[in-house]
Amino acid sequence: MRNLAILAVLGLAACGENTGWNPNYSAMHNGSPYAEYLQAREVALHGKGPVPTAIPVQLPAQAPTAADIAGTPAKKQPAQAAVPAAPVRAQAAPPSLLRYAQQETQAPGTRKYQRSGGSESAAARACRSYGSADAAQSAFIAAGGPVIDPGGLDPDGDGFVCGWDPRPLRQSGL
């Protein structure tokens, strides 16, 4: 009987409930309002933040038509005169990083979050797998940072990883 219980526990552990295949967890890192809700819920479940009060609902911008579903080609729109596009102002960082820079007021290097284990050298190796400090910081936030640090990117517990510095974004006034 004991062996059966052990096998049942091992079977459930092997399911990979939180590894991304489960549709209930796949939206956790896509940057949507529902993803933010899921992250806030996880933080609350760990006892490190408030419980979210509402579950956001996101409706599709345009539902597919019967022709879209059937694969019928859409009617082509008549060609219009070319209108010069307005210049687009490039944004240095994604909105989530701007918001994060404003909410985290500590200076880089100032411990704010409890960390156990991890080392600067392991964090530096992990940081090399990201294309930029912005990409690493975004991934850190999406994985539950700064409250938790599953990737070991923040061994000093300041909430900033891979040399990402929030001070320029705070001063930009955005």
Short mmCIF file of N, CA, C and O in Angstrom, two decimals, residues 43-111:
data_model
loop_
_atom_site.label_atom_id
_atom_site.label_comp_id
_atom_site.label_asym_id
_atom_site.label_seq_id
_atom_site.Cartn_x
_atom_site.Cartn_y
_atom_site.Cartn_z
N VAL A 43 2.26 35.49 -5.75
CA VAL A 43 2.93 36.20 -4.65
C VAL A 43 2.08 36.13 -3.39
O VAL A 43 2.57 35.88 -2.29
N ALA A 44 0.75 36.31 -3.54
CA ALA A 44 -0.15 36.23 -2.39
C ALA A 44 -0.17 34.83 -1.80
O ALA A 44 -0.20 34.66 -0.58
N LEU A 45 -0.12 33.81 -2.66
CA LEU A 45 -0.11 32.43 -2.16
C LEU A 45 1.15 32.13 -1.36
O LEU A 45 1.14 31.29 -0.47
N HIS A 46 2.25 32.82 -1.69
CA HIS A 46 3.49 32.64 -0.94
C HIS A 46 3.51 33.51 0.32
O HIS A 46 4.48 33.51 1.06
N GLY A 47 2.43 34.29 0.54
CA GLY A 47 2.34 35.13 1.73
C GLY A 47 3.20 36.36 1.65
O GLY A 47 3.56 36.94 2.66
N LYS A 48 3.54 36.82 0.45
CA LYS A 48 4.44 37.96 0.32
C LYS A 48 3.80 39.15 -0.36
O LYS A 48 4.48 40.03 -0.84
N GLY A 49 2.48 39.18 -0.42
CA GLY A 49 1.80 40.31 -1.05
C GLY A 49 0.31 40.22 -0.83
O GLY A 49 -0.21 39.22 -0.33
N PRO A 50 -0.40 41.28 -1.22
CA PRO A 50 -1.86 41.29 -1.04
C PRO A 50 -2.56 40.37 -2.03
O PRO A 50 -2.04 40.08 -3.10
N VAL A 51 -3.73 39.92 -1.65
CA VAL A 51 -4.54 39.06 -2.51
C VAL A 51 -5.20 39.93 -3.57
O VAL A 51 -5.79 40.97 -3.24
N PRO A 52 -5.10 39.57 -4.86
CA PRO A 52 -5.77 40.37 -5.90
C PRO A 52 -7.27 40.38 -5.66
O PRO A 52 -7.87 39.39 -5.26
N THR A 53 -7.90 41.54 -5.92
CA THR A 53 -9.33 41.68 -5.65
C THR A 53 -10.21 41.34 -6.83
O THR A 53 -11.40 41.09 -6.65
N ALA A 54 -9.67 41.35 -8.04
CA ALA A 54 -10.49 41.06 -9.22
C ALA A 54 -9.68 40.28 -10.24
O ALA A 54 -8.47 40.44 -10.33
N ILE A 55 -10.38 39.46 -11.00
CA ILE A 55 -9.74 38.72 -12.09
C ILE A 55 -10.06 39.47 -13.38
O ILE A 55 -11.22 39.62 -13.73
N PRO A 56 -9.03 39.96 -14.09
CA PRO A 56 -9.30 40.70 -15.32
C PRO A 56 -9.78 39.77 -16.43
O PRO A 56 -9.38 38.63 -16.51
N VAL A 57 -10.66 40.28 -17.25
CA VAL A 57 -11.17 39.53 -18.39
C VAL A 57 -10.70 40.25 -19.65
O VAL A 57 -10.87 41.46 -19.77
N GLN A 58 -10.09 39.52 -20.53
CA GLN A 58 -9.61 40.12 -21.77
C GLN A 58 -10.33 39.47 -22.94
O GLN A 58 -10.24 38.27 -23.14
N LEU A 59 -11.06 40.28 -23.68
CA LEU A 59 -11.79 39.78 -24.83
C LEU A 59 -10.95 39.99 -26.09
O LEU A 59 -10.17 40.93 -26.16
N PRO A 60 -11.13 39.15 -27.08
CA PRO A 60 -10.36 39.35 -28.30
C PRO A 60 -10.75 40.66 -28.97
O PRO A 60 -11.91 41.08 -28.91
N ALA A 61 -9.81 41.31 -29.62
CA ALA A 61 -10.07 42.58 -30.28
C ALA A 61 -11.02 42.39 -31.45
O ALA A 61 -11.86 43.21 -31.72
N GLN A 62 -10.88 41.28 -32.16
CA GLN A 62 -11.77 41.00 -33.28
C GLN A 62 -11.94 39.50 -33.37
O GLN A 62 -10.96 38.77 -33.56
N ALA A 63 -13.17 39.06 -33.25
CA ALA A 63 -13.44 37.63 -33.34
C ALA A 63 -13.30 37.20 -34.80
O ALA A 63 -13.57 37.97 -35.71
N PRO A 64 -12.85 35.97 -35.03
CA PRO A 64 -12.72 35.51 -36.41
C PRO A 64 -14.09 35.38 -37.06
O PRO A 64 -15.06 34.99 -36.43
N THR A 65 -14.15 35.68 -38.33
CA THR A 65 -15.39 35.53 -39.08
C THR A 65 -15.49 34.11 -39.60
O THR A 65 -14.52 33.34 -39.56
N ALA A 66 -16.67 33.76 -40.13
CA ALA A 66 -16.85 32.43 -40.70
C ALA A 66 -15.88 32.21 -41.86
O ALA A 66 -15.33 31.13 -42.04
N ALA A 67 -15.65 33.26 -42.65
CA ALA A 67 -14.71 33.15 -43.77
C ALA A 67 -13.29 32.89 -43.27
O ALA A 67 -12.55 32.11 -43.87
N ASP A 68 -12.90 33.55 -42.16
CA ASP A 68 -11.58 33.30 -41.59
C ASP A 68 -11.44 31.85 -41.15
O ASP A 68 -10.41 31.22 -41.38
N ILE A 69 -12.47 31.35 -40.52
CA ILE A 69 -12.43 29.98 -40.02
C ILE A 69 -12.40 28.99 -41.18
O ILE A 69 -11.66 28.01 -41.16
N ALA A 70 -13.16 29.27 -42.22
CA ALA A 70 -13.22 28.36 -43.38
C ALA A 70 -11.97 28.46 -44.24
O ALA A 70 -11.73 27.61 -45.08
N GLY A 71 -11.17 29.51 -44.04
CA GLY A 71 -9.96 29.67 -44.83
C GLY A 71 -10.20 30.38 -46.15
O GLY A 71 -9.36 30.36 -47.03
N THR A 72 -11.36 31.01 -46.31
CA THR A 72 -11.66 31.76 -47.52
C THR A 72 -10.80 33.02 -47.53
O THR A 72 -10.73 33.73 -46.53
N PRO A 73 -10.15 33.30 -48.65
CA PRO A 73 -9.33 34.52 -48.67
C PRO A 73 -10.19 35.77 -48.49
O PRO A 73 -11.30 35.85 -49.00
N ALA A 74 -9.68 36.70 -47.76
CA ALA A 74 -10.39 37.95 -47.50
C ALA A 74 -10.36 38.80 -48.75
O ALA A 74 -9.46 38.71 -49.57
N LYS A 75 -11.38 39.68 -48.89
CA LYS A 75 -11.42 40.59 -50.03
C LYS A 75 -10.30 41.60 -49.89
O LYS A 75 -10.05 42.11 -48.80
N LYS A 76 -9.66 41.89 -51.01
CA LYS A 76 -8.57 42.86 -50.97
C LYS A 76 -9.15 44.27 -50.94
O LYS A 76 -10.11 44.57 -51.64
N GLN A 77 -8.55 45.10 -50.12
CA GLN A 77 -8.96 46.50 -50.02
C GLN A 77 -8.36 47.26 -51.21
O GLN A 77 -7.25 46.98 -51.64
N PRO A 78 -9.09 48.25 -51.73
CA PRO A 78 -8.53 49.03 -52.83
C PRO A 78 -7.30 49.78 -52.37
O PRO A 78 -7.20 50.22 -51.22
N ALA A 79 -6.36 49.92 -53.30
CA ALA A 79 -5.10 50.60 -52.97
C ALA A 79 -5.39 52.07 -52.69
O ALA A 79 -6.19 52.70 -53.38
N GLN A 80 -4.76 52.59 -51.67
CA GLN A 80 -4.93 54.00 -51.31
C GLN A 80 -3.62 54.72 -51.57
O GLN A 80 -2.55 54.10 -51.61
N ALA A 81 -3.72 56.02 -51.72
CA ALA A 81 -2.52 56.81 -51.93
C ALA A 81 -1.62 56.70 -50.71
O ALA A 81 -2.09 56.66 -49.58
N ALA A 82 -0.36 56.61 -50.97
CA ALA A 82 0.60 56.46 -49.88
C ALA A 82 0.63 57.74 -49.05
O ALA A 82 0.79 58.83 -49.57
N VAL A 83 0.44 57.56 -47.76
CA VAL A 83 0.50 58.68 -46.82
C VAL A 83 1.75 58.49 -45.99
O VAL A 83 1.97 57.41 -45.43
N PRO A 84 2.60 59.50 -45.93
CA PRO A 84 3.80 59.32 -45.12
C PRO A 84 3.45 59.04 -43.67
O PRO A 84 2.57 59.69 -43.10
N ALA A 85 4.10 58.06 -43.13
CA ALA A 85 3.83 57.68 -41.74
C ALA A 85 4.41 58.71 -40.80
O ALA A 85 5.46 59.30 -41.06
N ALA A 86 3.69 58.93 -39.71
CA ALA A 86 4.18 59.85 -38.69
C ALA A 86 5.38 59.21 -38.00
O ALA A 86 5.43 58.00 -37.83
N PRO A 87 6.35 60.01 -37.64
CA PRO A 87 7.51 59.42 -36.96
C PRO A 87 7.10 58.78 -35.65
O PRO A 87 6.29 59.34 -34.90
N VAL A 88 7.62 57.61 -35.41
CA VAL A 88 7.31 56.88 -34.20
C VAL A 88 8.45 57.09 -33.21
O VAL A 88 9.61 56.88 -33.54
N ARG A 89 8.08 57.51 -32.01
CA ARG A 89 9.09 57.73 -30.98
C ARG A 89 9.45 56.40 -30.34
O ARG A 89 8.60 55.70 -29.82
N ALA A 90 10.70 56.04 -30.44
CA ALA A 90 11.15 54.78 -29.86
C ALA A 90 11.14 54.86 -28.34
O ALA A 90 11.51 55.88 -27.77
N GLN A 91 10.70 53.80 -27.74
CA GLN A 91 10.66 53.74 -26.28
C GLN A 91 11.84 52.89 -25.83
O GLN A 91 12.06 51.80 -26.35
N ALA A 92 12.60 53.38 -24.91
CA ALA A 92 13.82 52.70 -24.49
C ALA A 92 13.53 51.39 -23.78
O ALA A 92 14.29 50.45 -23.90
N ALA A 93 12.47 51.32 -23.03
CA ALA A 93 12.19 50.12 -22.25
C ALA A 93 10.70 49.80 -22.35
O ALA A 93 9.89 50.68 -22.54
N PRO A 94 10.36 48.52 -22.22
CA PRO A 94 8.94 48.15 -22.24
C PRO A 94 8.20 48.81 -21.07
O PRO A 94 8.79 49.13 -20.05
N PRO A 95 6.88 49.01 -21.23
CA PRO A 95 6.11 49.66 -20.16
C PRO A 95 6.23 48.95 -18.82
O PRO A 95 6.22 49.59 -17.78
N SER A 96 6.35 47.61 -18.84
CA SER A 96 6.46 46.90 -17.57
C SER A 96 7.75 47.30 -16.82
O SER A 96 7.75 47.40 -15.60
N LEU A 97 8.84 47.54 -17.55
CA LEU A 97 10.08 47.95 -16.90
C LEU A 97 9.99 49.39 -16.40
O LEU A 97 10.54 49.71 -15.35
N LEU A 98 9.30 50.25 -17.15
CA LEU A 98 9.10 51.62 -16.68
C LEU A 98 8.31 51.62 -15.37
O LEU A 98 8.67 52.30 -14.41
N ARG A 99 7.24 50.84 -15.35
CA ARG A 99 6.41 50.74 -14.14
C ARG A 99 7.23 50.17 -12.98
O ARG A 99 7.16 50.64 -11.84
N TYR A 100 8.02 49.14 -13.26
CA TYR A 100 8.83 48.50 -12.23
C TYR A 100 9.87 49.49 -11.67
O TYR A 100 10.10 49.54 -10.46
N ALA A 101 10.50 50.26 -12.56
CA ALA A 101 11.51 51.23 -12.12
C ALA A 101 10.90 52.26 -11.18
O ALA A 101 11.55 52.70 -10.23
N GLN A 102 9.66 52.66 -11.45
CA GLN A 102 9.00 53.64 -10.59
C GLN A 102 8.57 53.04 -9.25
O GLN A 102 8.60 53.71 -8.23
N GLN A 103 8.20 51.78 -9.25
CA GLN A 103 7.68 51.18 -8.02
C GLN A 103 8.81 50.74 -7.08
O GLN A 103 8.65 50.79 -5.87
N GLU A 104 9.92 50.31 -7.61
CA GLU A 104 11.06 49.89 -6.77
C GLU A 104 11.95 51.10 -6.54
O GLU A 104 12.65 51.54 -7.44
N THR A 105 11.95 51.64 -5.34
CA THR A 105 12.64 52.90 -5.08
C THR A 105 14.07 52.74 -4.56
O THR A 105 14.80 53.72 -4.47
N GLN A 106 14.49 51.53 -4.24
CA GLN A 106 15.83 51.33 -3.70
C GLN A 106 16.88 51.49 -4.81
O GLN A 106 16.60 51.32 -5.97
N ALA A 107 18.08 51.83 -4.40
CA ALA A 107 19.20 51.95 -5.34
C ALA A 107 19.74 50.56 -5.67
O ALA A 107 19.64 49.64 -4.84
N PRO A 108 20.29 50.38 -6.86
CA PRO A 108 20.91 49.09 -7.18
C PRO A 108 21.99 48.75 -6.15
O PRO A 108 22.76 49.61 -5.74
N GLY A 109 22.02 47.50 -5.74
CA GLY A 109 22.98 47.05 -4.74
C GLY A 109 22.46 47.09 -3.31
O GLY A 109 23.09 46.59 -2.40
N THR A 110 21.28 47.70 -3.10
CA THR A 110 20.69 47.79 -1.77
C THR A 110 19.76 46.59 -1.57
O THR A 110 18.77 46.45 -2.26
N ARG A 111 20.10 45.74 -0.61
CA ARG A 111 19.31 44.52 -0.37
C ARG A 111 17.92 44.91 0.12
O ARG A 111 17.76 45.62 1.09
#
